[in-house]
Short mmCIF file of C-alpha atoms in Angstrom, two decimals:
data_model
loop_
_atom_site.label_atom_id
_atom_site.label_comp_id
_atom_site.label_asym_id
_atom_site.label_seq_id
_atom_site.Cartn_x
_atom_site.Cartn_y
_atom_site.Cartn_z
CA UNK A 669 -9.13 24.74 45.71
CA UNK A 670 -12.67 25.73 46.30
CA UNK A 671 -15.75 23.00 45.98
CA UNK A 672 -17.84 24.34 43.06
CA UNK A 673 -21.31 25.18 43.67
CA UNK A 674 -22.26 21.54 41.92
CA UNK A 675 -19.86 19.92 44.46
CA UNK A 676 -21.86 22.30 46.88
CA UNK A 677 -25.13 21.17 45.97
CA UNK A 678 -23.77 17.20 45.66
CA UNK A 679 -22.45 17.41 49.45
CA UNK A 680 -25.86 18.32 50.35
CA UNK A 681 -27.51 15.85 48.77
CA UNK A 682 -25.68 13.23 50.65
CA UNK A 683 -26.93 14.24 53.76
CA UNK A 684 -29.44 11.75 53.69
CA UNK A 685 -27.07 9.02 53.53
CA UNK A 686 -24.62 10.20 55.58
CA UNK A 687 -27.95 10.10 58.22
CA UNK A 688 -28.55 6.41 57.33
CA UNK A 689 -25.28 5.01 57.28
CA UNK A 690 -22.49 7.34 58.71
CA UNK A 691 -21.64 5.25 61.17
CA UNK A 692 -21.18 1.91 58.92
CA UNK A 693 -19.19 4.32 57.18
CA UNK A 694 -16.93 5.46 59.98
CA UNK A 695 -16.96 2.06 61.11
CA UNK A 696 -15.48 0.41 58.28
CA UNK A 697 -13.22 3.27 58.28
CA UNK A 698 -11.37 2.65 61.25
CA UNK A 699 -11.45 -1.09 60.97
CA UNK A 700 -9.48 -0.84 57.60
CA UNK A 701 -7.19 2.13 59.11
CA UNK A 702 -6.51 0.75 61.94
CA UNK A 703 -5.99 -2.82 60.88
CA UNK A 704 -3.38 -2.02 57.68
CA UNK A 705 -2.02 1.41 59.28
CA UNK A 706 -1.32 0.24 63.14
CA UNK A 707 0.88 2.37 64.12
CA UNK A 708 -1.76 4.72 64.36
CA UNK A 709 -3.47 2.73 67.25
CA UNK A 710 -1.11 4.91 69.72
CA UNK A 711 -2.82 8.14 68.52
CA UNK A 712 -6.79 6.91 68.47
CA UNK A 713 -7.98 6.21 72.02
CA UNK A 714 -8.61 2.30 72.02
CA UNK A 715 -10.70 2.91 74.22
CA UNK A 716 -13.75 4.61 72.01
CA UNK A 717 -12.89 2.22 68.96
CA UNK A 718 -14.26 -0.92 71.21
CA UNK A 719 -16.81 0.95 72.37
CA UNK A 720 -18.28 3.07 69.21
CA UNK A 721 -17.90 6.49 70.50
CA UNK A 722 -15.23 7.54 68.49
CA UNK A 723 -17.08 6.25 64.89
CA UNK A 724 -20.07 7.45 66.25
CA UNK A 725 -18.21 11.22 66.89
CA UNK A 726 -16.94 11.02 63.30
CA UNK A 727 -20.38 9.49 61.69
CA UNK A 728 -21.69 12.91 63.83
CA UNK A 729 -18.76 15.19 62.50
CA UNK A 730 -19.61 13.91 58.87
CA UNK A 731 -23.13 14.95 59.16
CA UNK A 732 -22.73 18.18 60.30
CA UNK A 733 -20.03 19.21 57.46
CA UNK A 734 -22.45 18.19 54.85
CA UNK A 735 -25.56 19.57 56.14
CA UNK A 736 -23.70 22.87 56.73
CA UNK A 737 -21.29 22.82 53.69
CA UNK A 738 -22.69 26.26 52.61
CA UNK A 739 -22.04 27.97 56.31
CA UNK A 740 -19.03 26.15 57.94
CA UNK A 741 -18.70 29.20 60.31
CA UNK A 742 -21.66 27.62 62.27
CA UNK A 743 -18.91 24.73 62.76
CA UNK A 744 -16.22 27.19 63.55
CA UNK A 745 -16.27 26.28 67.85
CA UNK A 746 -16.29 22.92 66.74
CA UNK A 747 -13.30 22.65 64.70
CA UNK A 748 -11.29 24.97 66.79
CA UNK A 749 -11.88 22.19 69.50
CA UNK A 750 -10.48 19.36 67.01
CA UNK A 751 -8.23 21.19 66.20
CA UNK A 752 -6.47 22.33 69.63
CA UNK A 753 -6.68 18.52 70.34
CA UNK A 754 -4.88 17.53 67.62
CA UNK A 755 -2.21 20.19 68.24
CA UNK A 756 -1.97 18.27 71.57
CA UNK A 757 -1.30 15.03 70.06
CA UNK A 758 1.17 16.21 67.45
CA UNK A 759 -0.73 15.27 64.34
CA UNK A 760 1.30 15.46 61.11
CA UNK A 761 -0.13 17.13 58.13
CA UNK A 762 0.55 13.75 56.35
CA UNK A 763 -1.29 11.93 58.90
CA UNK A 764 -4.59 13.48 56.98
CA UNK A 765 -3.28 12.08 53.56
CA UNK A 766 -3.47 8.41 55.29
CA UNK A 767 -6.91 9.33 56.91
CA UNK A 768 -8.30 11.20 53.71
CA UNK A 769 -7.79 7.79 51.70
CA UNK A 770 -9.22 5.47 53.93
CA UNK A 771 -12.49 7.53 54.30
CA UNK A 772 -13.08 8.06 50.72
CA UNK A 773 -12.17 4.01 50.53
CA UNK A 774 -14.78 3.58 53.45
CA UNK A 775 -17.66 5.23 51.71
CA UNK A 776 -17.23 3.09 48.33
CA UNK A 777 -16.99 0.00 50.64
CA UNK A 778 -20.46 0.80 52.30
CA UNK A 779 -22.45 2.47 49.63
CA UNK A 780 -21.05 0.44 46.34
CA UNK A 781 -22.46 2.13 43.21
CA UNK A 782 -23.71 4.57 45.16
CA UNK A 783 -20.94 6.41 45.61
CA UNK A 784 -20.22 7.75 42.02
CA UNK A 785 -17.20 9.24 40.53
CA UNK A 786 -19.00 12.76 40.67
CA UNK A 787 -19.85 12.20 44.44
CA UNK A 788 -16.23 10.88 45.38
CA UNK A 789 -14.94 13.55 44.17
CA UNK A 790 -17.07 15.87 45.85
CA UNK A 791 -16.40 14.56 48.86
CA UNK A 792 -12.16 14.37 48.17
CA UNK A 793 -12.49 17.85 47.44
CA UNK A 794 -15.22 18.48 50.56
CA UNK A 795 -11.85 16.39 53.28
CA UNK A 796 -9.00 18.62 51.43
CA UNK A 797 -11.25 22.08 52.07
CA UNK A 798 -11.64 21.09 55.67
CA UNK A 799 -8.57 19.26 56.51
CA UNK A 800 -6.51 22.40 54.77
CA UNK A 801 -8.20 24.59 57.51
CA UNK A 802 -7.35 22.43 60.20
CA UNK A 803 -3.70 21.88 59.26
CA UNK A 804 -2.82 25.56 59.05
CA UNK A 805 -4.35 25.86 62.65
CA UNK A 806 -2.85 23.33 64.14
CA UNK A 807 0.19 24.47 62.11
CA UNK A 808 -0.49 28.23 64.26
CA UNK A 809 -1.18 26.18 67.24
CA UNK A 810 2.46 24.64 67.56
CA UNK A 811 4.04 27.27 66.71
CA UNK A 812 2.55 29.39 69.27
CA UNK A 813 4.04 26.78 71.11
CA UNK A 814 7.51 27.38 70.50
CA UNK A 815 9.94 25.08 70.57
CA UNK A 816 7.79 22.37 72.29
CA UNK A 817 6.39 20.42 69.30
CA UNK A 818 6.68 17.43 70.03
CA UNK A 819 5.90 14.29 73.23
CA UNK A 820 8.16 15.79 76.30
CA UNK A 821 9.39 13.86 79.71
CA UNK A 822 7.92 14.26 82.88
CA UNK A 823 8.79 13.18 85.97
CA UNK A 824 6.16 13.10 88.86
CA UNK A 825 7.34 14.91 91.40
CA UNK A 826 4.28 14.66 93.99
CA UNK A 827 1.33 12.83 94.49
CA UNK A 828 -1.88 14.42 96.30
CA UNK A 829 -4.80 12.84 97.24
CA UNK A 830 -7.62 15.61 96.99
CA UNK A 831 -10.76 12.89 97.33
CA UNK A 832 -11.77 9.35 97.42
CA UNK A 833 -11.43 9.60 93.69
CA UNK A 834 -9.27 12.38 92.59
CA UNK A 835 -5.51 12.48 93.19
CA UNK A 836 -3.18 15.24 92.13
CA UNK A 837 -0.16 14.72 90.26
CA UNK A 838 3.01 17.19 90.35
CA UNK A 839 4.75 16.86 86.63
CA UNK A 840 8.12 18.37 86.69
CA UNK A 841 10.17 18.34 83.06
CA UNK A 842 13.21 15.89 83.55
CA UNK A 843 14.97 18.34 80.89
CA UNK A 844 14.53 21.66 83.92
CA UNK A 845 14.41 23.87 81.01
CA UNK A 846 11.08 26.30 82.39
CA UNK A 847 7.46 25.88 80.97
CA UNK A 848 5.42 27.66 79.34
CA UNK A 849 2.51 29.62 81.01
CA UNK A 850 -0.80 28.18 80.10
CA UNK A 851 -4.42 29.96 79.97
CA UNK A 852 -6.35 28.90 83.23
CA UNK A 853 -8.90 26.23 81.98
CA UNK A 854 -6.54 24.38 79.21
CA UNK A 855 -5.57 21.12 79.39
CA UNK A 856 -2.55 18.89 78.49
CA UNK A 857 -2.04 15.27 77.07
CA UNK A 858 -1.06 12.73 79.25
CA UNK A 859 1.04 9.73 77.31
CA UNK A 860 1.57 6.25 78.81
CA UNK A 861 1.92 2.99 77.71
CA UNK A 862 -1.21 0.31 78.28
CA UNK A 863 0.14 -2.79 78.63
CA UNK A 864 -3.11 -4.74 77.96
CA UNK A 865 -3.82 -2.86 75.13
CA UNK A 866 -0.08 -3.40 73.21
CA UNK A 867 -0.05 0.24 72.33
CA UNK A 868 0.78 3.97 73.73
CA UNK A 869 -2.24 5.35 74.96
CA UNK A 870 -2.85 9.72 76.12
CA UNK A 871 -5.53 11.14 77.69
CA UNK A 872 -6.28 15.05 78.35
CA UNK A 873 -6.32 15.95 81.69
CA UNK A 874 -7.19 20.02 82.94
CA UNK A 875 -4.17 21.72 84.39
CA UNK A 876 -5.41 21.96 87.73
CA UNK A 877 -3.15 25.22 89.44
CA UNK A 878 -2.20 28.49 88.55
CA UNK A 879 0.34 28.70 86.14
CA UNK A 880 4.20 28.19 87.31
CA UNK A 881 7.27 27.55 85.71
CA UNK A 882 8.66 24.69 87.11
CA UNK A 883 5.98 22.26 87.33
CA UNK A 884 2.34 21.50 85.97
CA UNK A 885 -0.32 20.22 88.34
CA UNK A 886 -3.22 17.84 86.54
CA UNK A 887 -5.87 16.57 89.04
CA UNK A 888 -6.88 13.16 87.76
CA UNK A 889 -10.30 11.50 88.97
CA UNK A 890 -9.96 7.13 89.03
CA UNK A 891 -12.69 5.72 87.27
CA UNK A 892 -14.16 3.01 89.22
CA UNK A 893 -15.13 -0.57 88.33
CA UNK A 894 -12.14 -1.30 85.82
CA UNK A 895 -11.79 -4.96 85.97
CA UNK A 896 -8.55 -5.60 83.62
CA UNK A 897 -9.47 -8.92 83.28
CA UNK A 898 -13.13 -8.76 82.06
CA UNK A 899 -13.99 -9.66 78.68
CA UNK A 900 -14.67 -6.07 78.26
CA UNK A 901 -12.42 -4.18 79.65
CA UNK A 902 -10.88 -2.92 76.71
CA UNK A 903 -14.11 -0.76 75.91
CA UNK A 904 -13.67 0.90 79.78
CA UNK A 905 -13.01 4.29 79.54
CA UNK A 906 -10.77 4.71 82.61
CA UNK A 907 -7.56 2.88 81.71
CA UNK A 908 -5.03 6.02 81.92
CA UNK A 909 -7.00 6.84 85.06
CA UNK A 910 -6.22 3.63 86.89
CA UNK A 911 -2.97 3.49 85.43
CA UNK A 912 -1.71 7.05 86.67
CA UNK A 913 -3.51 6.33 90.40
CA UNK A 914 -2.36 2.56 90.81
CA UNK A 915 1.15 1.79 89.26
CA UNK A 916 2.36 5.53 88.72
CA UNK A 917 4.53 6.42 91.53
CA UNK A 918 6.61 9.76 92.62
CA UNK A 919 9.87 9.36 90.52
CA UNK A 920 8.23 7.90 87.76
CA UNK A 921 7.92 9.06 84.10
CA UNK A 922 5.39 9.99 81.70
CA UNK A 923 5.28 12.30 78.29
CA UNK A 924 3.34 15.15 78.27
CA UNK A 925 2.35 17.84 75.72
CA UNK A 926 2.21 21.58 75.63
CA UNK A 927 -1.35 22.84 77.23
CA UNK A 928 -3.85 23.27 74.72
CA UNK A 929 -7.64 23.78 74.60
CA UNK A 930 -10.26 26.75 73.52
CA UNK A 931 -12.05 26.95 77.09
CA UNK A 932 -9.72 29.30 79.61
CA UNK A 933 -10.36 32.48 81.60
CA UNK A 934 -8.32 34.87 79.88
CA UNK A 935 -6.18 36.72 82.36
CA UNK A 936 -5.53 39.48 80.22
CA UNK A 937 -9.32 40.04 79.36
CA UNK A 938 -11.46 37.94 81.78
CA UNK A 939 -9.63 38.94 85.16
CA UNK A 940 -10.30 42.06 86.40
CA UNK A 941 -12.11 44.29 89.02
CA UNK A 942 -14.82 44.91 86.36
CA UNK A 943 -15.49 41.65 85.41
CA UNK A 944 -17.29 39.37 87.87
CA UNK A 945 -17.14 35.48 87.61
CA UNK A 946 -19.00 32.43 88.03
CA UNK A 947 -17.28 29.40 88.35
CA UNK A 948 -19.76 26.19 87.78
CA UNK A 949 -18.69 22.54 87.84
CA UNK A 950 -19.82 19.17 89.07
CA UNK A 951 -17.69 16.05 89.86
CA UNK A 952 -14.30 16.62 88.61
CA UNK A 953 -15.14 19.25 86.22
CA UNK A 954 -13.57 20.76 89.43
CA UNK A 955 -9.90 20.62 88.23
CA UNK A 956 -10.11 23.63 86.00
CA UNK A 957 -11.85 25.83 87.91
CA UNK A 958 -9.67 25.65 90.74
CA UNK A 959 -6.68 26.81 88.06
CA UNK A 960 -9.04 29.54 87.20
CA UNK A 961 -9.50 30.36 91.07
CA UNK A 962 -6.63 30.28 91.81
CA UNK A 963 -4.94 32.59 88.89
CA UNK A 964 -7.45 34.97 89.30
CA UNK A 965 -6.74 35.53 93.08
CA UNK A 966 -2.84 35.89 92.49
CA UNK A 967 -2.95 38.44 89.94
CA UNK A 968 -6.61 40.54 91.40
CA UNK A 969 -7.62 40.42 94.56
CA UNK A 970 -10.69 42.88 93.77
CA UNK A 971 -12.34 40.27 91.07
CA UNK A 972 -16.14 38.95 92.15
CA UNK A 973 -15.99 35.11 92.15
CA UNK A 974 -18.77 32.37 92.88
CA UNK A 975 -17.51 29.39 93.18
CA UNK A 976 -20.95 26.70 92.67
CA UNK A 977 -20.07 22.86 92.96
CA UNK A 978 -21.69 19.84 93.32
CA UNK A 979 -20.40 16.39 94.59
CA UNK A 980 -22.52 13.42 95.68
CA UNK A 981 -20.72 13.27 99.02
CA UNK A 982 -18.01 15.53 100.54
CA UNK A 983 -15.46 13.08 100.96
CA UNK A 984 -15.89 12.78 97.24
CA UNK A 985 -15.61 16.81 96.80
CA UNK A 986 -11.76 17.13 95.56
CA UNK A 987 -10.09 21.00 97.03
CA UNK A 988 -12.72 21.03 99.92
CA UNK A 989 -10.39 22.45 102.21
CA UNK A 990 -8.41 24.69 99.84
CA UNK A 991 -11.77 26.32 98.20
CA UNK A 992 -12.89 26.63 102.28
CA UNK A 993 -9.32 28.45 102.98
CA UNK A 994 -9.94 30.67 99.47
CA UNK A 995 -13.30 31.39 100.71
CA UNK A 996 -11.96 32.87 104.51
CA UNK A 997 -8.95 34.96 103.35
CA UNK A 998 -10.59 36.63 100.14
CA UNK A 999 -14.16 38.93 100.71
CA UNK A 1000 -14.63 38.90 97.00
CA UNK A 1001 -14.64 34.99 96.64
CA UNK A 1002 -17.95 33.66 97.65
CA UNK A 1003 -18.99 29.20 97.54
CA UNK A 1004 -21.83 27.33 96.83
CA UNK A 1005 -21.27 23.44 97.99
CA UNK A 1006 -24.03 21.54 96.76
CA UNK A 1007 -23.91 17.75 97.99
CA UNK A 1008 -25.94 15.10 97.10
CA UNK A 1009 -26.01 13.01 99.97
CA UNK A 1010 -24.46 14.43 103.02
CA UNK A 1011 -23.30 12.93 106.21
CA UNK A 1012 -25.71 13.42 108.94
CA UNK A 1013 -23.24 12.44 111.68
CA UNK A 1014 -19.87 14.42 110.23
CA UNK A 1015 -21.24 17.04 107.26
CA UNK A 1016 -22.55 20.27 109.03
CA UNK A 1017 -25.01 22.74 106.94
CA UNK A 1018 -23.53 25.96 106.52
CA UNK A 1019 -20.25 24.40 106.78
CA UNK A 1020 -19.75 21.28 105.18
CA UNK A 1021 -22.07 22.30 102.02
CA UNK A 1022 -24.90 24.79 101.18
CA UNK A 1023 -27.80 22.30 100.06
CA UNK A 1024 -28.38 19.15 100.22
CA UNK A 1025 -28.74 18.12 96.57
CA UNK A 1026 -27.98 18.29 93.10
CA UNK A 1027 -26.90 21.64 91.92
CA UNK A 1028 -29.90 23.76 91.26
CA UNK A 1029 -29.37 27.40 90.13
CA UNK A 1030 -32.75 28.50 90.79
CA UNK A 1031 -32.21 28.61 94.47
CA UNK A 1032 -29.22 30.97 94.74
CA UNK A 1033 -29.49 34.18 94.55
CA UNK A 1034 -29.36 36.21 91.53
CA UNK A 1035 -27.39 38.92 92.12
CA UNK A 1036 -24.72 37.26 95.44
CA UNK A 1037 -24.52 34.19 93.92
CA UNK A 1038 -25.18 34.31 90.17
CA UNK A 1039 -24.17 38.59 89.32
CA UNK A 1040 -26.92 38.09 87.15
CA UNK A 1041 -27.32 42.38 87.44
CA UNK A 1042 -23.91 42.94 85.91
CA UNK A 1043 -24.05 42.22 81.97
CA UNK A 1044 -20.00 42.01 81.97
CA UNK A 1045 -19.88 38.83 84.18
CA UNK A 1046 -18.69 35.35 82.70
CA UNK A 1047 -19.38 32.22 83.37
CA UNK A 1048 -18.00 29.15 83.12
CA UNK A 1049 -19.55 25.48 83.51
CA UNK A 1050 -17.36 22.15 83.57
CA UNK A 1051 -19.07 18.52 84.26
CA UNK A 1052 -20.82 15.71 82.87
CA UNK A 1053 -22.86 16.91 79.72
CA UNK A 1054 -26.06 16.54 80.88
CA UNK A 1055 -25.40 18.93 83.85
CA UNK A 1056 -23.58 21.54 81.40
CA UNK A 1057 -26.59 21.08 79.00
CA UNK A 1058 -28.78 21.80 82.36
CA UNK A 1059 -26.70 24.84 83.42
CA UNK A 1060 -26.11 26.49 80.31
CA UNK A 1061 -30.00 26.35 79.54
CA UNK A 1062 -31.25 27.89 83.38
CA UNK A 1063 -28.10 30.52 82.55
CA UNK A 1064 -30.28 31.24 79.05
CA UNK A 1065 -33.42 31.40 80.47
CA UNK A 1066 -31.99 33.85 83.34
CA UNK A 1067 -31.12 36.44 80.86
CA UNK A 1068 -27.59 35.51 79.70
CA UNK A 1069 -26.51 35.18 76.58
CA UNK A 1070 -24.32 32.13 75.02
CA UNK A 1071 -21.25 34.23 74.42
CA UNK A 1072 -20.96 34.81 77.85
CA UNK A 1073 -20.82 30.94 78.77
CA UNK A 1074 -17.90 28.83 78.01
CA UNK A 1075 -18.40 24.62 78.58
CA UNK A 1076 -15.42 22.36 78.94
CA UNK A 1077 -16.98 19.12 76.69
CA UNK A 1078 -14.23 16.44 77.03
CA UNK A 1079 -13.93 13.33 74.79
CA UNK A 1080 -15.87 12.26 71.84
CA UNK A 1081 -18.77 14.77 72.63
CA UNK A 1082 -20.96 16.34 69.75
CA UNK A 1083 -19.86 18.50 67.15
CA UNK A 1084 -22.69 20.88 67.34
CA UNK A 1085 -24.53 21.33 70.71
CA UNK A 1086 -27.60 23.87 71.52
#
């Protein structure tokens, strides 16, 4: 059922409020939920709740609904994005009944008389408009999934150390029935138990190879300075991280889901001799690119690709000697190694890396580096936010247009960006 245009114009009004005190609201929220519904504590990353993020992503989410209740198609990327992870995690249409009471609850809790009959019911009807979009996605999502719906076995068949900090893991299905090809660029959910934190914890992690039936490839970077025994620890965001590089060994078992996520190089529309590509990533924003690399070069050998990363320090640049190999047995792959601080006495210019600093896209060359002449070419950009933010802004003011960029934003990141 439809919100009314008085329930329009009520939504709106609470804008304000929702500026003031979203995130008391949001807090409160997942105190309550948490505390009287714990079960759900294996699907909400621990992780953000000590730290905020995750009530701060929802206070965010809020905001955004109600200060475009009148045009949710601005929203549209943004919900697609929920709603792929969600797919990933197997969320159950009743799972939004639990969630829809507790945030309605929430909001009298915080605002008291404030929150009127007139406005609750705005905003019941305001969740059940949204959450009724999202659950017949999600709904498409799985079953474009087949018959995977649910947490599946893996075994790890293979681990590969591609840096100091990134390790590859080989994730074979202990029932040998084949997978499923993915896009290049998805991801899939990573399930483990966290001892310390009493509770099953996942984690998305970019499929990191081309696609192949017997085995997925995620390449998984180990967030430094976990202490397990600090007083804080539980708010550290690399738990799964340390877990998977320190106490997971070959022969060991983990769930996974089906791959999932709205960024991916189409193979079907994005690889082809007509469509050049520019593949931009810092860090470990690495992993998917290589998957996108390395599809594309399988299936077209003919398709322009620049391949522009940035590490601090090549022995912390994951698939140096793979993208190097790429680079000297295909003419249409080109690389741009930007590294922080290199070496003087192993790293070679010319060799080891490109430049010596942080990526900069002003000093490559517009039409070898960037196809900047060809209005067909794609790009896509995968790192910290900041540096996407960067990138995606010099890609603006170069001429290209947002549809042509596609950003990998992990976590709890904004709903709405520029």
């Amino acid at each position: 059922m439809a919100l009314t245009p008085g329930q329009v114009d009520i939504i709106r009004s609470t804008v304000p409020v929702l500026k003031e005190h979203g995130n008391d609201i949001t807090k409160s929220f997942y105190e309550t939920l948490l505390a009287e519904v714990p079960d759900l504590n294996n699907v909400f990353n621990q992780a953000n709740q000590r730290n905020n993020h995750q009530a701060a992503a929802l206070a965010s989410a809020l905001y955004a609904y109600a200060s475009h209740i009148d045009d949710l198609g601005v929203l549209s990327p943004a919900v697609e994005k929920i709603c792929q992870k969600h797919a990933s995690l197997y969320i159950k249409p009743e799972q939004y009944d639990v969630v829809g009471t507790y945030l309605l609850r929430a909001m009298g809790d915080v605002l008291g008389s404030a929150l009127t009959p007139e406005v609750r019911d705005a905003w019941g009807q305001a969740y059940w408009q949204l959450a009724n979009i999202m659950i017949d996605r999600e709904e498409q999502l799985l079953g474009d999934a087949g018959d995977w719906r649910d947490w599946r076995d893996f075994r790890i068949a293979d681990k590969v150390q591609e840096s100091e900090e990134i390790t590859s893991f080989y994730l074979k299905p202990v029932d040998g029935k084949p997978l499923p090809p993915f896009l290049p660029g998805q991801y899939i959910s990573v399930m483990t138990d966290v001892p310390k934190m009493h509770y099953m914890q996942s984690r998305q992690y970019s499929l990191s190879d081309t696609p192949d039936p017997s085995y997925y490839r995620v390449s998984i970077k180990k967030e430094s300075g976990l202490d397990p025994h600090a007083p804080d620890a539980e708010a550290h965001p690399g738990w799964i991280s340390n877990i998977m590089h320190s106490t997971k060994s070959v022969g060991d078992l983990i769930k996974l889901s089906h791959p999932a996520g709205e960024f991916f190089c189409d193979p079907q529309k994005d690889m082809d001799s007509q469509t050049p590509v520019v593949l931009i990533s810092a860090g470990v924003g690495v992993t998917p690119m290589i998957s996108i690399l390395n599809t594309s070069i399988k299936k077209n050998h003919e398709q322009k690709i620049s391949f522009i990363h940035g590490a601090r320090t090549t022995k912390l640049q994951a698939f140096r000697r793979h993208v190097h190999e790429v680079v000297a047995q295909h003419p249409n792959v080109t690389a741009s190694i930007f590294v922080k601080t290199p070496d003087a006495r192993t790293d070679t210019e010319g060799v080891d890396y490109r430049f010596a600093s942080r990526i900069q896209l002003d000093v490559l060359d517009r039409s070898k580096d960037l196809f900047l002449d060809d209005q067909k070419t794609k790009y896509f950009v995968c790192g910290p936010e900041s540096f996407m933010a960067d990138a995606s802004k010099s890609l603006r003011a170069k001429g290209v247009d947002q549809e042509r960029i596609k950003m990998e934003v992990f976590g709890t990141g904004p709903l709405l960006s520029d």
